[in-house]
């Protein structure tokens, strides 16, 4: 029997998609979508890209208010879940949606992540970039000429750096690892972006940790200082798993789920940024921060709830990052042990024990799409197969 | 405001009005038109905003770019000469009255 009351906690990209897909799959029970943020659910990727330039908040909205009426989805914005009571199958809420308890037959955790606040003195001087409210503050700050320091050379920090530089600001990026985007891309791709950012006039401090922030800039671990009148903290995120943990649900770097995206409690699923799931290709537990993972997870969970069963999760990961005119596209997922093969300038293939794991390209949609097809389930491509596909 | 008509696969027509500069994908999503997903928000990453431009409008919507061509290869439904990624069509006054047809599937 399919559950009749589904509660979705977290009204971001994945939580909203779960509501959309439940109705698309014909689920006719009650759906309540609970979100801690005000306003309608919106997409985050443009926050570090187009939105900083054009300020068009309406363009970020994922669905208009009419969607919630026509699809009979109860949306409670500005409302936070405080507790999961698994015994009673209830969540405890607080905020605009009421200080009350809400029963569920199935609960979907879509709580995303929040910015990591490393133990750095004076971090209250630094800005964040996670929410629309954060991005609005950054836009205001960028209205006057600035000397900017960005702590963290990952996707978000670098996308922001590219925009700020384009607007004519002085930009310095501080990254503790010896290379940019070290957790997510190959060394060769890091070098490509290192050269590109430097060519734009962005100063990079690699292998240097920030140890203090004050009104005049950032202190580095080698005693140097980066003078700045504006500091962005983009040093990674932490999955919002505390409430699941407190309720005794298994969590390891995210809420742990199986190939059906069920948590250790079969009445609770988890998706997107907050979920750690088995990579369909390698079986290793991974947590991906991407629109693709959030929406593909949501679709599977919705189909399973509406239809009672569905095949295991098998989607090929894809991701993009726009840094100025450089569009990085990643098909697949490469773990930290993957090797790299530079196939051409701006085209890197990554391999592990199972063969081709991921393909990273810059401004090369053609190869990206071919790689996505090569990586589809069941395949195990080698370098020759990849080259055949690309150069065919 | 610019008028756009979306013709669903089953023939249902939805007429909406959108501001100049909005994309055909964005206009559909903000008006809750089913049949356009627009998962990547117009970043040319997902091909879930596939549409067929009505014959009468083909000349005015312009050509698809090379990248758009490549992304369309990943589209879920058949790709024809009139296929476009609707996130790549920006509305301007010359497109007032535009008619696009939607594919059976986007995923
Ligand atoms: C600036 C920026 C740029 C990005 N760029 C890209 C990109 O180019 N490409 C890409 O693929 N991905 C990108 N991402 C990542 C992408 O946005 C996320 O992977 C995606 O939003 C994850 O969706 P989600 O539903 O898991 O979490 P989110 O969209 O983060 O939503 C989680 C929501 O849950 C709410 N919440 C948390 N706890 C509670 C609670 N207890 N009660 C109620 N609500 C709660 C939060 O407030 C939040 O609104 C970017 C992210 C950011 C911040
Ligand atoms: S919205 Fe993704 S390609 Fe158009």
Coordinates of C-alpha atoms in Angstrom, one line a residue, chain B residues 1-2 9 17 35 51-53 56 59 76 83 89 92 94-95 101 103:
Chain B
X1 CA 4.6 41.7 -22.9
X2 CA 5.2 39.0 -25.5
X9 CA 2.0 16.7 -27.3
X17 CA 2.5 36.4 -21.7
X35 CA 6.0 19.7 -20.8
X51 CA 10.6 22.2 -28.1
X52 CA 9.7 22.3 -31.8
X53 CA 9.3 25.7 -33.2
X56 CA 5.5 29.8 -39.3
X59 CA 12.7 31.9 -39.6
X76 CA 14.5 12.2 -24.7
X83 CA 14.0 21.2 -32.6
X89 CA 15.3 31.3 -27.5
X92 CA 11.8 39.9 -28.2
X94 CA 9.6 40.1 -33.2
X95 CA 8.5 36.9 -31.5
X101 CA 5.2 22.5 -29.9
X103 CA 7.7 16.8 -27.2

